[in-house]
Structures are given as C-alpha cells and as structure tokens.
Amino acid sequence: MSIFDFRNKLVENYKSFSQSFIRIAADDIKEKVDEVCNTEKHFWPDPLIQVNPFYKLGESISDLVKDGKLHPTIKKIFVKDSGKPLDLYTHQVQAIQLASEGKSFIVTTGTGSGKSLCFFIPIVNSILKSKEKEKQSGKGITKRTRAIVLYPMNALANSQKEEIEKFLKNYNPDNGIDIAVGRYTGQESEFERDELKRNPPDILLTNYMMLELILMRYSDREVVKNLKGLEFLVLDELHTYRGRQGSDVAMLLRRMRLQLAAKDMICIGTSATMSSVGDRKKQNKTVAEFATKLFGTSF
C-alpha cells in the first residue's frame, strides 16, 4: 500500500467514525454537510508534501581545531558513531565564529539541520577554554553555571539533556577539566535540587517559569549565587515567545541580566519557523528586531 492509499484509507475510516455520531433530519442541512465533508473536503485536507533541503556543508570540527578556532578536546566530544569528528553545516560554523567573537545571534533553519549544535558546541568550547585558563592560573577552577538553555516544554529539556550527555560521554577528562549538564524544570527530587546547589552544572537546562522561581525563591539562593556572571543564555524554539508570554519573558531576561551581573552574556535563539514575509534581507531584519526586544540586547 502506498503512503497516499494509506492516507485515503485513514481519512475514510475517520470520516465514517465522526459521521456516525451525526443524525441530521433536515434534508437541506444534511445535503450541505455532506457537500462540505465529501466534495469541498474542508475537514480532510490534501496530503502535504515537502522537500527536505540538503544543507550546505562547511568546515569540519577537525578543520576548526586545526585552525585554532575550537579547543582540541571538542573533536573528542562531538563525534559520529564511527568515532570520527562531526562534519558541520555552514550555519553551524557561522554560529561558532559569532560566539567566539562574543556576539549574540539567532539561528533560523529547518528541522533536522542541527540547531542544537549551533549553541552546544560554542558553549562547550568556551567552558573548556575558560576552565583550562583558570587551572593554569593556579587559583583553581571555579564551580559555577556558565550557560542556561531555556526550553518551552520539559519534554524538550529532557530529550536535549540526553542528546548533549550522549556527546559528553565520549570525553574522559584526565586533566581535571570536566563538563556537567544539569536539569532544573520542576521534575527533580529534593536530593537532585540539593545536588544542583552543591555541585552546580556548567550548563543548566530549564524553562522560563522555573527560571523566574529560581530568581525569586529564598530556597534557591545558592543556585542564583552559582549563576553569577552567566556567559550564555539560549532560548530554544524562539517563535513560541510571542504576545503576552513574550513580554513576560522579555522582562524576566532583563531582571535576570541585572540580578546575575551578566552584562557580557551571549544571547542565542533558535527556531525553525520565524519570519517568512519578504526577501531574505527583510526576514533577517524582522527576526533581529524581534530578538532585540525579547533579549534586551542588540542583534
């Protein structure tokens, strides 16, 4: 059976099921309803066919390490199943370059194009370099959270935690420089929350409602202390922060920046669906204006 035959069979079965609840006595109304359901097909849209583009390849992680743009350890962490360092798309290379320059940026690219690597690679790279520098100074490595990633849903935070930990398992630190990822979304036990306070993760995955509670609750004062001088803030699924929710989050991010004294924080947003009106220049302008209002920093 082809996918289109399967679709037609599925629609017919659902149509029969839904119409089995309807008993229309008036002939004219019944005729109109049948016309809408069967002829005009308002309730049964045509199949949607989309082409998944092949994204342009850029430099590989090995190339960027060789050029000194990435820490050498990165090629041990972000590897394929074969153990070979990942090849990167052009937009991922651009994201790494912008982050290395201390610039905030927005990634708007399709599903399956590796948006999460656009922020995880720069963040892990920055953490490795900072910790190495702190260790060489002789003062020891400061235990603190250096990056926050906000997700609109806990399910996304859970899946992304598994994804980044899958890469970090490739790295066995033999120099005392490790990288930890933690989650604080309201699902955690009391023991897990206490552990976050005692041993702050380098990267914290959460949602905007929990972030607001963290900044306000007396019981989370140790978490806030560990967030001082935050270096990275990431908002995944940027398009969800619109209207009233967008305004609430915008004010939250401004309070957070002040409370954490994070004046040099790099802000990153990702989304597969942002502006689609006008040419590329106009779309970029629209996205930049939206991001500037949301994050409270210039894009």
Coordinates of C-alpha atoms in Angstrom, one line a residue:
M1 CA 0.0 0.0 0.0
S2 CA 1.4 3.4 -1.0
I3 CA 1.5 6.2 1.5
F4 CA -1.3 8.0 -0.4
D5 CA -3.5 5.0 -0.3
F6 CA -2.9 4.7 3.4
R7 CA -3.8 8.3 3.9
N8 CA -7.0 7.9 1.9
K9 CA -8.0 4.9 3.9
L10 CA -7.2 6.6 7.2
V11 CA -9.4 9.6 6.2
E12 CA -12.3 7.4 5.1
N13 CA -12.2 5.5 8.4
Y14 CA -12.1 8.7 10.5
K15 CA -14.8 10.2 8.3
S16 CA -17.1 7.2 8.9
F17 CA -16.3 7.3 12.6
S18 CA -17.0 11.0 13.0
Q19 CA -20.2 11.0 10.9
S20 CA -21.6 8.0 12.9
F21 CA -22.4 10.5 15.7
I22 CA -24.4 12.8 13.5
R23 CA -28.1 12.3 12.7
I24 CA -29.4 15.2 10.6
A25 CA -33.2 15.2 10.0
A26 CA -33.4 18.3 7.7
D27 CA -32.6 17.3 4.1
D28 CA -31.1 20.7 3.1
I29 CA -28.8 20.8 6.1
K30 CA -27.7 17.2 5.6
E31 CA -27.0 17.9 1.9
K32 CA -24.8 20.9 2.9
V33 CA -22.9 19.0 5.5
D34 CA -22.3 16.1 3.0
E35 CA -21.1 18.7 0.5
V36 CA -18.6 20.3 2.9
C37 CA -17.3 16.9 4.1
N38 CA -17.1 15.0 0.8
T39 CA -16.9 17.5 -2.0
E40 CA -15.3 20.6 -0.6
K41 CA -13.2 18.4 1.9
H42 CA -12.9 21.2 4.5
F43 CA -12.3 18.6 7.2
W44 CA -9.9 16.4 5.2
P45 CA -7.0 18.5 3.8
D46 CA -4.9 17.2 0.9
P47 CA -1.6 15.5 1.7
L48 CA 1.2 17.9 2.5
I49 CA 4.4 17.2 0.5
Q50 CA 7.6 19.0 1.5
V51 CA 11.2 18.7 0.2
N52 CA 13.8 18.4 2.9
P53 CA 16.7 20.5 1.7
F54 CA 20.3 19.4 1.8
Y55 CA 22.1 21.9 3.9
K56 CA 25.4 23.3 2.7
L57 CA 28.5 21.8 4.4
G58 CA 31.2 23.9 5.9
E59 CA 34.4 23.1 7.7
S60 CA 34.7 20.1 9.8
I61 CA 35.4 20.1 13.6
S62 CA 38.9 18.8 12.8
D63 CA 39.5 21.7 10.5
L64 CA 38.3 24.3 13.1
V65 CA 40.5 22.6 15.8
K66 CA 43.5 22.7 13.4
D67 CA 42.9 26.4 12.7
G68 CA 42.7 27.1 16.5
K69 CA 39.0 28.1 16.4
L70 CA 38.0 25.2 18.6
H71 CA 39.5 23.6 21.7
P72 CA 41.3 20.3 20.8
T73 CA 39.0 18.4 23.1
I74 CA 36.0 19.3 21.0
K75 CA 37.0 16.7 18.4
K76 CA 36.9 14.0 21.1
I77 CA 33.4 15.0 22.2
F78 CA 31.4 15.8 19.1
V79 CA 31.9 12.7 17.0
K80 CA 29.9 10.4 14.8
D81 CA 29.1 6.8 15.7
S82 CA 32.3 5.8 13.8
G83 CA 34.3 8.0 16.2
K84 CA 35.2 10.5 13.5
P85 CA 34.7 14.2 14.4
L86 CA 31.5 15.7 13.0
D87 CA 31.3 17.5 9.7
L88 CA 29.5 20.8 10.2
Y89 CA 27.0 22.7 8.1
T90 CA 27.8 26.3 7.1
H91 CA 25.3 27.8 9.6
Q92 CA 26.9 25.8 12.4
V93 CA 30.4 27.1 11.5
Q94 CA 28.9 30.7 11.4
A95 CA 27.4 30.2 14.9
I96 CA 30.8 29.0 16.3
Q97 CA 32.5 32.0 14.7
L98 CA 30.0 34.5 16.1
A99 CA 30.1 33.1 19.6
S100 CA 34.0 33.2 19.6
E101 CA 33.7 36.9 18.8
G102 CA 31.3 37.4 21.8
K103 CA 28.4 38.2 19.5
S104 CA 24.8 37.2 20.1
F105 CA 22.9 35.6 17.2
I106 CA 19.7 33.9 16.0
V107 CA 19.6 30.6 14.1
T108 CA 16.6 30.1 11.9
T109 CA 16.9 26.9 9.9
G110 CA 14.8 23.9 9.2
T111 CA 14.1 20.8 11.3
G112 CA 17.0 18.3 11.2
S113 CA 19.7 20.9 10.5
G114 CA 21.5 20.6 13.8
K115 CA 20.3 23.8 15.5
S116 CA 21.2 22.5 19.0
L117 CA 24.9 22.1 17.9
C118 CA 24.9 25.8 17.0
F119 CA 24.9 26.5 20.7
F120 CA 26.2 23.4 22.4
I121 CA 29.5 23.4 20.5
P122 CA 30.3 27.1 21.2
I123 CA 29.2 26.7 24.9
V124 CA 31.3 23.6 25.5
N125 CA 34.2 25.2 23.6
S126 CA 34.0 28.3 25.8
I127 CA 33.8 26.2 29.0
L128 CA 36.8 24.1 28.1
K129 CA 38.9 27.2 27.3
S130 CA 37.8 29.1 30.5
K131 CA 38.4 26.1 32.8
E132 CA 41.8 25.5 31.3
K133 CA 42.7 29.1 31.8
E134 CA 41.5 29.1 35.4
K135 CA 43.5 25.9 36.1
Q136 CA 46.7 27.3 34.6
S137 CA 46.3 30.5 36.7
G138 CA 46.9 28.3 39.8
K139 CA 43.8 29.6 41.6
G140 CA 41.7 26.5 40.8
I141 CA 38.6 26.1 38.7
T142 CA 35.5 28.0 39.9
K143 CA 32.4 25.8 40.4
R144 CA 29.6 27.7 38.7
T145 CA 27.0 27.5 36.0
R146 CA 28.2 29.2 32.8
A147 CA 25.2 28.7 30.4
I148 CA 21.4 28.4 30.7
V149 CA 19.3 26.9 28.0
L150 CA 15.6 27.6 28.2
Y151 CA 13.0 25.3 26.6
P152 CA 9.3 25.9 26.2
M153 CA 8.5 22.3 27.2
N154 CA 10.0 20.0 29.7
A155 CA 9.9 17.2 27.2
L156 CA 12.4 19.2 25.0
A157 CA 14.6 19.8 28.0
N158 CA 14.6 16.0 28.8
S159 CA 15.4 15.0 25.2
Q160 CA 18.1 17.6 24.8
K161 CA 19.8 16.6 28.1
E162 CA 20.0 13.1 26.8
E163 CA 21.4 14.4 23.5
I164 CA 24.2 16.5 24.9
E165 CA 25.1 13.9 27.5
K166 CA 25.5 11.3 24.7
F167 CA 28.3 13.5 23.3
L168 CA 29.8 14.3 26.6
K169 CA 30.1 10.5 27.3
N170 CA 32.8 10.4 24.6
Y171 CA 35.0 12.6 26.8
N172 CA 37.0 11.0 29.7
P173 CA 38.7 14.0 31.4
D174 CA 42.2 13.1 32.5
N175 CA 43.2 16.7 33.3
G176 CA 40.6 17.5 35.9
I177 CA 38.5 19.6 33.5
D178 CA 35.1 18.0 33.2
I179 CA 31.8 19.3 31.8
A180 CA 28.5 18.7 33.6
V181 CA 24.9 19.3 32.4
G182 CA 22.0 19.7 34.9
R183 CA 18.3 20.0 34.6
Y184 CA 16.0 22.1 36.8
T185 CA 12.5 22.1 35.5
G186 CA 10.3 21.1 38.5
Q187 CA 10.6 17.4 37.9
E188 CA 13.6 16.9 40.2
S189 CA 13.6 15.3 43.6
E190 CA 14.7 17.2 46.7
F191 CA 18.0 15.3 46.6
E192 CA 18.6 16.4 42.9
R193 CA 17.8 20.0 43.8
D194 CA 20.3 20.0 46.7
E195 CA 22.9 18.4 44.4
L196 CA 22.4 21.3 41.9
K197 CA 23.2 23.7 44.7
R198 CA 26.3 21.8 46.0
N199 CA 27.7 21.0 42.6
P200 CA 26.5 23.5 40.0
P201 CA 26.4 22.1 36.4
D202 CA 28.3 24.0 33.8
I203 CA 25.1 24.0 31.6
L204 CA 21.7 24.3 33.1
L205 CA 18.6 23.2 31.2
T206 CA 15.3 24.7 32.4
N207 CA 12.2 26.6 31.4
Y208 CA 11.3 30.3 31.8
M209 CA 8.7 29.7 34.6
M210 CA 11.3 27.8 36.7
L211 CA 13.9 30.4 35.9
E212 CA 11.6 33.1 37.4
L213 CA 11.1 30.9 40.5
I214 CA 14.9 30.4 40.9
L215 CA 15.5 34.1 40.8
M216 CA 12.8 34.8 43.4
R217 CA 12.8 31.9 45.9
Y218 CA 14.9 32.1 49.0
S219 CA 15.5 28.3 48.9
D220 CA 17.2 28.8 45.5
R221 CA 19.6 31.5 46.6
E222 CA 22.6 29.1 46.2
V223 CA 21.5 28.4 42.6
V224 CA 21.4 32.1 41.9
K225 CA 24.9 32.5 43.5
N226 CA 26.2 29.9 41.2
L227 CA 24.7 31.7 38.2
K228 CA 26.6 35.0 38.8
G229 CA 28.4 36.2 35.7
L230 CA 26.4 34.0 33.4
E231 CA 28.1 33.7 30.0
F232 CA 25.5 32.2 27.7
L233 CA 21.7 32.3 27.5
V234 CA 19.9 30.2 24.9
L235 CA 16.2 30.3 24.0
D236 CA 15.2 27.3 22.0
E237 CA 12.0 27.4 19.9
L238 CA 12.2 31.2 19.8
H239 CA 8.9 31.5 17.9
T240 CA 6.9 30.4 21.0
Y241 CA 7.8 33.6 22.9
R242 CA 5.1 35.9 21.4
G243 CA 2.4 38.1 22.7
R244 CA 1.9 38.3 26.5
Q245 CA 4.2 35.3 27.1
G246 CA 6.9 37.1 25.0
S247 CA 6.5 40.2 27.1
D248 CA 6.7 38.3 30.4
V249 CA 9.9 36.5 29.2
A250 CA 11.5 39.8 27.9
M251 CA 11.0 41.4 31.4
L252 CA 12.3 38.2 33.1
L253 CA 15.5 38.2 31.0
R254 CA 16.2 41.9 31.8
R255 CA 15.8 41.2 35.6
M256 CA 18.0 38.1 35.2
R257 CA 20.8 40.1 33.5
L258 CA 20.8 42.6 36.3
Q259 CA 20.5 40.1 39.1
L260 CA 23.3 37.9 37.8
A261 CA 25.5 40.8 36.7
A262 CA 25.7 39.2 33.3
K263 CA 26.5 42.3 31.2
D264 CA 28.7 40.4 28.7
M265 CA 26.3 37.5 28.3
I266 CA 26.0 36.0 24.8
C267 CA 22.3 35.5 23.8
I268 CA 21.4 32.8 21.3
G269 CA 17.9 32.0 19.9
T270 CA 16.9 29.1 17.6
S271 CA 13.8 28.4 15.6
A272 CA 12.7 26.5 12.5
T273 CA 9.8 28.9 11.9
M274 CA 10.3 32.6 12.2
S275 CA 9.6 35.3 9.6
S276 CA 8.6 34.2 6.1
V277 CA 7.5 37.5 4.6
G278 CA 9.6 39.4 2.1
D279 CA 13.1 38.7 0.8
R280 CA 15.9 37.4 3.0
K281 CA 17.1 40.8 4.0
K282 CA 13.6 41.8 5.2
Q283 CA 13.2 38.5 7.1
N284 CA 16.6 38.9 8.8
K285 CA 15.6 42.5 9.8
T286 CA 12.3 41.3 11.3
V287 CA 14.0 38.5 13.2
A288 CA 16.7 40.8 14.5
E289 CA 14.2 43.4 15.7
F290 CA 12.1 40.7 17.5
A291 CA 15.2 39.2 19.2
T292 CA 16.4 42.6 20.3
K293 CA 13.1 43.3 22.0
L294 CA 13.0 39.9 23.6
F295 CA 16.6 39.6 24.9
G296 CA 17.2 43.2 25.6
T297 CA 20.4 43.2 23.7
S298 CA 21.3 44.3 20.1
F299 CA 21.2 41.9 17.2

